[in-house]
Short mmCIF file of N, CA and C in Angstrom, two decimals:
data_model
loop_
_atom_site.label_atom_id
_atom_site.label_comp_id
_atom_site.label_asym_id
_atom_site.label_seq_id
_atom_site.Cartn_x
_atom_site.Cartn_y
_atom_site.Cartn_z
N LEU O 1 38.13 -44.67 3.12
CA LEU O 1 37.59 -44.84 1.79
C LEU O 1 38.40 -44.05 0.76
N ILE O 2 38.76 -42.80 1.09
CA ILE O 2 39.53 -42.00 0.15
C ILE O 2 40.90 -42.62 -0.10
N ALA O 3 41.50 -43.15 0.94
CA ALA O 3 42.82 -43.75 0.79
C ALA O 3 42.78 -44.94 -0.17
N THR O 4 41.68 -45.68 -0.20
CA THR O 4 41.59 -46.81 -1.13
C THR O 4 41.36 -46.35 -2.56
N LEU O 5 40.86 -45.11 -2.76
CA LEU O 5 40.62 -44.59 -4.11
C LEU O 5 41.84 -43.90 -4.70
N LEU O 6 42.79 -43.51 -3.87
CA LEU O 6 43.97 -42.81 -4.35
C LEU O 6 44.85 -43.76 -5.16
N PRO O 7 45.18 -43.37 -6.38
CA PRO O 7 46.11 -44.21 -7.13
C PRO O 7 47.49 -44.11 -6.50
N PRO O 8 48.21 -45.20 -6.37
CA PRO O 8 49.49 -45.17 -5.68
C PRO O 8 50.53 -44.31 -6.39
N ALA O 9 50.47 -44.17 -7.70
CA ALA O 9 51.51 -43.45 -8.44
C ALA O 9 51.45 -41.94 -8.23
N ASN O 10 50.24 -41.34 -8.24
CA ASN O 10 50.16 -39.89 -8.19
C ASN O 10 48.93 -39.43 -7.41
N PRO O 11 48.98 -39.39 -6.09
CA PRO O 11 47.83 -38.97 -5.29
C PRO O 11 47.51 -37.48 -5.46
N ARG O 12 48.50 -36.66 -5.83
CA ARG O 12 48.25 -35.22 -6.02
C ARG O 12 47.26 -34.98 -7.16
N PHE O 13 47.39 -35.75 -8.23
CA PHE O 13 46.47 -35.60 -9.36
C PHE O 13 45.04 -35.88 -8.92
N PHE O 14 44.84 -36.91 -8.13
CA PHE O 14 43.51 -37.28 -7.65
C PHE O 14 42.93 -36.16 -6.78
N LEU O 15 43.74 -35.61 -5.88
CA LEU O 15 43.27 -34.52 -5.01
C LEU O 15 42.96 -33.27 -5.83
N LEU O 16 43.76 -33.00 -6.83
CA LEU O 16 43.50 -31.86 -7.71
C LEU O 16 42.18 -32.04 -8.45
N ALA O 17 41.91 -33.25 -8.90
CA ALA O 17 40.65 -33.53 -9.60
C ALA O 17 39.46 -33.34 -8.68
N ILE O 18 39.58 -33.76 -7.43
CA ILE O 18 38.50 -33.58 -6.46
C ILE O 18 38.26 -32.08 -6.22
N CYS O 19 39.32 -31.33 -6.00
CA CYS O 19 39.20 -29.89 -5.77
C CYS O 19 38.57 -29.19 -6.98
N ALA O 20 38.99 -29.55 -8.17
CA ALA O 20 38.45 -28.93 -9.38
C ALA O 20 36.97 -29.24 -9.53
N SER O 21 36.57 -30.46 -9.23
CA SER O 21 35.15 -30.82 -9.35
C SER O 21 34.31 -30.09 -8.31
N LEU O 22 34.86 -29.85 -7.13
CA LEU O 22 34.13 -29.10 -6.12
C LEU O 22 33.97 -27.64 -6.52
N LEU O 23 34.98 -27.06 -7.13
CA LEU O 23 34.90 -25.67 -7.57
C LEU O 23 33.88 -25.48 -8.68
N THR O 24 33.80 -26.42 -9.60
CA THR O 24 32.88 -26.26 -10.72
C THR O 24 31.43 -26.44 -10.29
N ALA O 25 31.20 -26.99 -9.15
CA ALA O 25 29.84 -27.22 -8.69
C ALA O 25 29.38 -26.17 -7.69
N CYS O 26 30.12 -25.10 -7.56
CA CYS O 26 29.82 -24.08 -6.55
C CYS O 26 29.25 -22.83 -7.21
N PRO O 27 27.93 -22.67 -7.19
CA PRO O 27 27.35 -21.45 -7.78
C PRO O 27 27.63 -20.24 -6.89
N TYR O 28 27.71 -19.08 -7.52
CA TYR O 28 27.95 -17.84 -6.78
C TYR O 28 27.17 -16.71 -7.45
N PRO O 29 26.74 -15.70 -6.68
CA PRO O 29 26.00 -14.57 -7.26
C PRO O 29 26.95 -13.57 -7.91
N VAL O 30 26.49 -12.96 -8.98
CA VAL O 30 27.29 -11.94 -9.67
C VAL O 30 26.33 -10.94 -10.33
N TYR O 31 26.70 -9.67 -10.27
CA TYR O 31 25.90 -8.60 -10.88
C TYR O 31 26.49 -8.35 -12.27
N LYS O 32 25.77 -8.76 -13.32
CA LYS O 32 26.29 -8.72 -14.69
C LYS O 32 25.70 -7.58 -15.50
N LYS O 33 26.53 -7.00 -16.36
CA LYS O 33 26.06 -6.02 -17.33
C LYS O 33 25.54 -6.81 -18.53
N LEU O 34 24.21 -6.77 -18.75
CA LEU O 34 23.61 -7.48 -19.87
C LEU O 34 23.61 -6.63 -21.13
N ARG O 35 23.61 -5.32 -20.96
CA ARG O 35 23.73 -4.41 -22.09
C ARG O 35 24.32 -3.10 -21.59
N PRO O 36 25.32 -2.58 -22.28
CA PRO O 36 25.89 -1.29 -21.87
C PRO O 36 24.99 -0.15 -22.33
N GLU O 37 25.22 1.01 -21.77
CA GLU O 37 24.57 2.20 -22.30
C GLU O 37 25.12 2.41 -23.71
N GLY O 38 24.27 2.82 -24.62
CA GLY O 38 24.73 3.07 -25.98
C GLY O 38 24.01 4.26 -26.59
N VAL O 39 24.76 5.11 -27.25
CA VAL O 39 24.20 6.24 -27.98
C VAL O 39 24.81 6.24 -29.37
N ALA O 40 23.95 6.27 -30.38
CA ALA O 40 24.42 6.28 -31.77
C ALA O 40 23.96 7.55 -32.45
N LEU O 41 24.88 8.23 -33.09
CA LEU O 41 24.58 9.40 -33.92
C LEU O 41 24.85 8.97 -35.36
N ILE O 42 23.80 8.99 -36.18
CA ILE O 42 23.89 8.51 -37.55
C ILE O 42 23.76 9.69 -38.51
N LEU O 43 24.78 9.83 -39.38
CA LEU O 43 24.86 10.96 -40.31
C LEU O 43 24.98 10.46 -41.75
N ASP O 44 24.63 11.35 -42.70
CA ASP O 44 24.88 11.02 -44.11
C ASP O 44 26.25 11.58 -44.50
N SER O 45 26.62 11.42 -45.77
CA SER O 45 27.96 11.83 -46.22
C SER O 45 28.20 13.33 -46.16
N THR O 46 27.12 14.12 -46.06
CA THR O 46 27.28 15.57 -45.94
C THR O 46 27.29 16.04 -44.49
N GLY O 47 27.14 15.09 -43.54
CA GLY O 47 27.14 15.43 -42.13
C GLY O 47 25.77 15.72 -41.56
N LYS O 48 24.71 15.51 -42.36
CA LYS O 48 23.35 15.75 -41.88
C LYS O 48 22.83 14.50 -41.16
N PRO O 49 22.05 14.71 -40.09
CA PRO O 49 21.50 13.57 -39.36
C PRO O 49 20.53 12.76 -40.24
N ILE O 50 20.53 11.45 -40.05
CA ILE O 50 19.61 10.57 -40.76
C ILE O 50 18.53 10.14 -39.78
N ALA O 51 17.30 10.57 -40.04
CA ALA O 51 16.16 10.15 -39.23
C ALA O 51 15.61 8.83 -39.79
N GLY O 52 15.07 8.00 -38.90
CA GLY O 52 14.43 6.77 -39.34
C GLY O 52 15.35 5.59 -39.60
N ALA O 53 16.62 5.69 -39.21
CA ALA O 53 17.55 4.55 -39.37
C ALA O 53 17.29 3.56 -38.25
N LYS O 54 17.37 2.28 -38.56
CA LYS O 54 17.20 1.22 -37.57
C LYS O 54 18.57 0.94 -36.94
N VAL O 55 18.66 1.10 -35.63
CA VAL O 55 19.90 0.88 -34.89
C VAL O 55 19.68 -0.29 -33.93
N VAL O 56 20.57 -1.27 -34.00
CA VAL O 56 20.43 -2.49 -33.21
C VAL O 56 21.68 -2.69 -32.37
N ILE O 57 21.46 -3.02 -31.10
CA ILE O 57 22.56 -3.56 -30.28
C ILE O 57 22.29 -5.05 -30.14
N LEU O 58 23.21 -5.84 -30.65
CA LEU O 58 23.13 -7.29 -30.57
C LEU O 58 23.92 -7.74 -29.34
N THR O 59 23.27 -8.44 -28.43
CA THR O 59 23.92 -8.97 -27.23
C THR O 59 24.13 -10.46 -27.42
N ARG O 60 25.35 -10.89 -27.16
CA ARG O 60 25.67 -12.32 -27.18
C ARG O 60 26.36 -12.68 -25.88
N ALA O 61 26.14 -13.92 -25.44
CA ALA O 61 26.75 -14.40 -24.20
C ALA O 61 27.50 -15.69 -24.52
N TYR O 62 28.83 -15.63 -24.40
CA TYR O 62 29.66 -16.80 -24.68
C TYR O 62 29.82 -17.60 -23.41
N PRO O 63 29.67 -18.87 -23.43
CA PRO O 63 29.49 -19.81 -24.51
C PRO O 63 28.03 -20.25 -24.69
N THR O 64 27.07 -19.48 -24.25
CA THR O 64 25.66 -19.87 -24.36
C THR O 64 25.10 -19.48 -25.73
N PRO O 65 23.91 -19.95 -26.06
CA PRO O 65 23.27 -19.54 -27.32
C PRO O 65 22.47 -18.25 -27.19
N ILE O 66 22.67 -17.48 -26.13
CA ILE O 66 21.90 -16.25 -25.92
C ILE O 66 22.23 -15.22 -26.98
N HIS O 67 21.20 -14.77 -27.70
CA HIS O 67 21.30 -13.68 -28.67
C HIS O 67 20.10 -12.78 -28.46
N GLU O 68 20.32 -11.55 -28.09
CA GLU O 68 19.22 -10.60 -27.90
C GLU O 68 19.44 -9.40 -28.82
N TYR O 69 18.33 -8.85 -29.32
CA TYR O 69 18.37 -7.72 -30.24
C TYR O 69 17.55 -6.59 -29.66
N ASP O 70 18.21 -5.48 -29.36
CA ASP O 70 17.51 -4.28 -28.89
C ASP O 70 17.52 -3.29 -30.04
N VAL O 71 16.33 -2.84 -30.43
CA VAL O 71 16.18 -2.02 -31.64
C VAL O 71 15.63 -0.65 -31.27
N LYS O 72 16.22 0.38 -31.85
CA LYS O 72 15.73 1.76 -31.75
C LYS O 72 15.75 2.36 -33.15
N ILE O 73 14.94 3.37 -33.35
CA ILE O 73 14.90 4.12 -34.61
C ILE O 73 15.42 5.52 -34.32
N THR O 74 16.32 6.03 -35.18
CA THR O 74 16.89 7.36 -34.96
C THR O 74 15.81 8.43 -35.08
N ASP O 75 15.96 9.47 -34.26
CA ASP O 75 15.03 10.60 -34.30
C ASP O 75 15.47 11.60 -35.37
N GLU O 76 14.85 12.77 -35.40
CA GLU O 76 15.17 13.79 -36.42
C GLU O 76 16.59 14.32 -36.29
N ASN O 77 17.22 14.10 -35.13
CA ASN O 77 18.61 14.51 -34.92
C ASN O 77 19.60 13.39 -35.22
N GLY O 78 19.10 12.26 -35.73
CA GLY O 78 19.96 11.13 -36.05
C GLY O 78 20.41 10.33 -34.84
N LEU O 79 19.73 10.49 -33.70
CA LEU O 79 20.15 9.85 -32.45
C LEU O 79 19.27 8.66 -32.08
N ALA O 80 19.91 7.64 -31.55
CA ALA O 80 19.24 6.49 -30.95
C ALA O 80 19.96 6.19 -29.64
N SER O 81 19.21 6.04 -28.56
CA SER O 81 19.81 5.83 -27.24
C SER O 81 19.30 4.53 -26.62
N PHE O 82 20.21 3.84 -25.95
CA PHE O 82 19.91 2.59 -25.26
C PHE O 82 20.34 2.73 -23.81
N ALA O 83 19.47 2.32 -22.89
CA ALA O 83 19.82 2.34 -21.47
C ALA O 83 20.61 1.09 -21.12
N SER O 84 21.50 1.23 -20.16
CA SER O 84 22.25 0.08 -19.65
C SER O 84 21.30 -0.85 -18.92
N ARG O 85 21.59 -2.14 -18.99
CA ARG O 85 20.77 -3.12 -18.29
C ARG O 85 21.69 -4.07 -17.52
N ARG O 86 21.44 -4.19 -16.21
CA ARG O 86 22.23 -5.07 -15.35
C ARG O 86 21.27 -6.00 -14.60
N GLU O 87 21.81 -7.13 -14.18
CA GLU O 87 20.97 -8.12 -13.50
C GLU O 87 21.82 -8.97 -12.58
N LEU O 88 21.25 -9.31 -11.42
CA LEU O 88 21.90 -10.23 -10.51
C LEU O 88 21.65 -11.65 -11.02
N GLN O 89 22.72 -12.39 -11.24
CA GLN O 89 22.61 -13.75 -11.75
C GLN O 89 23.40 -14.70 -10.86
N THR O 90 23.10 -15.97 -11.01
CA THR O 90 23.88 -17.01 -10.35
C THR O 90 24.70 -17.71 -11.40
N GLU O 91 25.99 -17.78 -11.18
CA GLU O 91 26.89 -18.44 -12.13
C GLU O 91 27.58 -19.61 -11.46
N THR O 92 28.04 -20.49 -12.30
CA THR O 92 28.84 -21.62 -11.86
C THR O 92 30.13 -21.60 -12.67
N VAL O 93 31.25 -21.87 -12.04
CA VAL O 93 32.53 -21.88 -12.74
C VAL O 93 32.55 -23.06 -13.71
N PHE O 94 32.87 -22.76 -14.96
CA PHE O 94 33.02 -23.80 -15.97
C PHE O 94 34.51 -23.94 -16.28
N LEU O 95 34.85 -24.97 -17.03
CA LEU O 95 36.25 -25.15 -17.42
C LEU O 95 36.76 -23.96 -18.22
N HIS O 96 35.90 -23.34 -19.04
CA HIS O 96 36.31 -22.20 -19.88
C HIS O 96 36.23 -20.88 -19.12
N GLY O 97 35.69 -20.88 -17.93
CA GLY O 97 35.52 -19.65 -17.16
C GLY O 97 34.04 -19.37 -16.96
N SER O 98 33.68 -18.11 -16.81
CA SER O 98 32.29 -17.74 -16.60
C SER O 98 31.66 -17.25 -17.91
N ILE O 99 30.38 -16.94 -17.86
CA ILE O 99 29.68 -16.42 -19.04
C ILE O 99 30.15 -15.00 -19.30
N GLU O 100 30.54 -14.74 -20.53
CA GLU O 100 31.02 -13.42 -20.93
C GLU O 100 30.06 -12.81 -21.94
N TYR O 101 29.61 -11.59 -21.67
CA TYR O 101 28.72 -10.88 -22.58
C TYR O 101 29.53 -9.97 -23.48
N TYR O 102 29.10 -9.85 -24.73
CA TYR O 102 29.69 -8.87 -25.64
C TYR O 102 28.61 -8.35 -26.58
N TRP O 103 28.88 -7.20 -27.18
CA TRP O 103 27.85 -6.48 -27.92
C TRP O 103 28.38 -5.99 -29.25
N ASN O 104 27.45 -5.87 -30.21
CA ASN O 104 27.77 -5.35 -31.53
C ASN O 104 26.68 -4.40 -32.00
N TRP O 105 27.10 -3.45 -32.82
CA TRP O 105 26.18 -2.51 -33.44
C TRP O 105 25.79 -3.02 -34.82
N CYS O 106 24.57 -2.71 -35.22
CA CYS O 106 24.14 -2.88 -36.61
C CYS O 106 23.22 -1.70 -36.91
N VAL O 107 23.48 -1.02 -38.04
CA VAL O 107 22.68 0.13 -38.44
C VAL O 107 22.25 -0.07 -39.88
N GLU O 108 20.94 0.06 -40.11
CA GLU O 108 20.43 -0.08 -41.48
C GLU O 108 19.45 1.04 -41.80
N LYS O 109 19.50 1.47 -43.03
CA LYS O 109 18.58 2.49 -43.55
C LYS O 109 18.52 2.29 -45.06
N SER O 110 17.32 2.24 -45.59
CA SER O 110 17.14 2.06 -47.03
C SER O 110 17.93 3.13 -47.79
N GLY O 111 18.67 2.69 -48.80
CA GLY O 111 19.49 3.60 -49.60
C GLY O 111 20.92 3.74 -49.11
N TYR O 112 21.25 3.09 -47.98
CA TYR O 112 22.59 3.16 -47.40
C TYR O 112 23.10 1.75 -47.10
N LYS O 113 24.43 1.58 -47.19
CA LYS O 113 25.03 0.29 -46.84
C LYS O 113 24.86 0.03 -45.35
N THR O 114 24.51 -1.19 -45.02
CA THR O 114 24.34 -1.58 -43.62
C THR O 114 25.71 -1.61 -42.94
N TYR O 115 25.76 -1.07 -41.73
CA TYR O 115 26.98 -1.03 -40.94
C TYR O 115 26.87 -2.06 -39.83
N GLU O 116 27.89 -2.91 -39.67
CA GLU O 116 27.92 -3.90 -38.60
C GLU O 116 29.31 -3.97 -38.00
N THR O 117 29.36 -4.10 -36.67
CA THR O 117 30.64 -4.34 -36.01
C THR O 117 30.79 -5.83 -35.77
N GLY O 118 32.00 -6.27 -35.51
CA GLY O 118 32.28 -7.68 -35.29
C GLY O 118 33.08 -7.92 -34.03
N PHE O 119 32.70 -7.25 -32.95
CA PHE O 119 33.44 -7.39 -31.69
C PHE O 119 33.21 -8.77 -31.09
N SER O 120 34.22 -9.29 -30.42
CA SER O 120 34.08 -10.58 -29.74
C SER O 120 34.49 -10.46 -28.27
N ASN O 121 34.51 -9.22 -27.78
CA ASN O 121 34.91 -8.96 -26.40
C ASN O 121 34.12 -7.74 -25.93
N GLY O 122 33.57 -7.79 -24.74
CA GLY O 122 32.78 -6.68 -24.22
C GLY O 122 33.55 -5.38 -24.09
N ASP O 123 34.86 -5.46 -23.91
CA ASP O 123 35.68 -4.26 -23.77
C ASP O 123 35.84 -3.50 -25.09
N GLU O 124 35.56 -4.15 -26.22
CA GLU O 124 35.73 -3.52 -27.53
C GLU O 124 34.54 -2.65 -27.92
N PHE O 125 33.39 -2.85 -27.29
CA PHE O 125 32.17 -2.16 -27.67
C PHE O 125 32.32 -0.65 -27.54
N ILE O 126 31.88 0.09 -28.55
CA ILE O 126 31.93 1.55 -28.57
C ILE O 126 30.58 2.06 -28.07
N GLU O 127 30.54 2.63 -26.86
CA GLU O 127 29.27 3.06 -26.28
C GLU O 127 28.71 4.31 -26.94
N HIS O 128 29.57 5.17 -27.47
CA HIS O 128 29.12 6.39 -28.13
C HIS O 128 29.59 6.33 -29.58
N LEU O 129 28.68 5.87 -30.44
CA LEU O 129 28.99 5.64 -31.85
C LEU O 129 28.59 6.86 -32.68
N LYS O 130 29.53 7.41 -33.43
CA LYS O 130 29.24 8.45 -34.40
C LYS O 130 29.56 7.85 -35.75
N LEU O 131 28.53 7.68 -36.58
CA LEU O 131 28.66 6.91 -37.80
C LEU O 131 28.16 7.69 -39.00
N THR O 132 28.96 7.70 -40.06
CA THR O 132 28.54 8.26 -41.34
C THR O 132 28.22 7.09 -42.26
N LEU O 133 26.93 6.99 -42.65
CA LEU O 133 26.52 5.92 -43.55
C LEU O 133 26.87 6.29 -44.99
N ILE O 134 27.21 5.27 -45.76
CA ILE O 134 27.58 5.43 -47.16
C ILE O 134 26.42 4.93 -48.02
N GLU O 135 26.10 5.67 -49.06
CA GLU O 135 25.01 5.26 -49.95
C GLU O 135 25.30 3.91 -50.57
N GLY O 136 24.26 3.11 -50.71
CA GLY O 136 24.40 1.77 -51.29
C GLY O 136 23.23 0.89 -50.89
N ASP O 137 23.40 -0.40 -51.12
CA ASP O 137 22.35 -1.36 -50.79
C ASP O 137 22.39 -1.71 -49.31
N SER O 138 21.21 -1.82 -48.71
CA SER O 138 21.16 -2.21 -47.30
C SER O 138 20.66 -3.64 -47.17
N THR O 139 21.11 -4.28 -46.09
CA THR O 139 20.62 -5.61 -45.73
C THR O 139 20.02 -5.50 -44.33
N SER O 140 19.24 -6.47 -43.95
CA SER O 140 18.57 -6.45 -42.66
C SER O 140 19.50 -6.76 -41.52
N CYS O 141 19.35 -6.02 -40.44
CA CYS O 141 20.09 -6.30 -39.21
C CYS O 141 19.47 -7.45 -38.44
N THR O 142 18.21 -7.72 -38.66
CA THR O 142 17.50 -8.72 -37.90
C THR O 142 17.62 -10.08 -38.57
N PRO O 143 18.23 -11.05 -37.89
CA PRO O 143 18.33 -12.39 -38.46
C PRO O 143 16.95 -12.99 -38.72
N ILE O 144 16.89 -13.97 -39.58
CA ILE O 144 15.63 -14.59 -39.99
C ILE O 144 14.86 -15.11 -38.79
N GLU O 145 15.55 -15.75 -37.83
CA GLU O 145 14.83 -16.34 -36.69
C GLU O 145 14.20 -15.29 -35.81
N GLN O 146 14.70 -14.02 -35.85
CA GLN O 146 14.12 -12.94 -35.05
C GLN O 146 12.97 -12.26 -35.78
N ALA O 147 12.88 -12.41 -37.10
CA ALA O 147 11.87 -11.71 -37.88
C ALA O 147 10.48 -12.33 -37.71
N ASN O 148 10.41 -13.58 -37.30
CA ASN O 148 9.11 -14.26 -37.18
C ASN O 148 8.38 -13.88 -35.91
#
């Protein structure tokens, strides 16, 4: 049956297509980091800690629509801490590769400009953030769909 399906001009291409389709249909277990450990120290322009700042770690998973928001409020020392989160998942090989997680910081406090990172790779994330906020207008870290 396979011999009748092979095109006479290029049987290697047909075999490669079969192998590729078998690989993409093979799920495998993987232990994924869903969120790294994160510690943020938030200071004002004089170096004093800012209490009550909203600190967000935004988790995104490419190429899925997964968007998660973990929120902490800084304490009197200007600190907000996030624990690492890992999970055993089942993945399937896609043409683009596997699911890749990456993270971004967002910090907001009334009276200060909102700080946001724009990382697109998990290796770029800064796990220990020391940030000096600048006075100005703040915007919300929480997207509209998360506010409801």
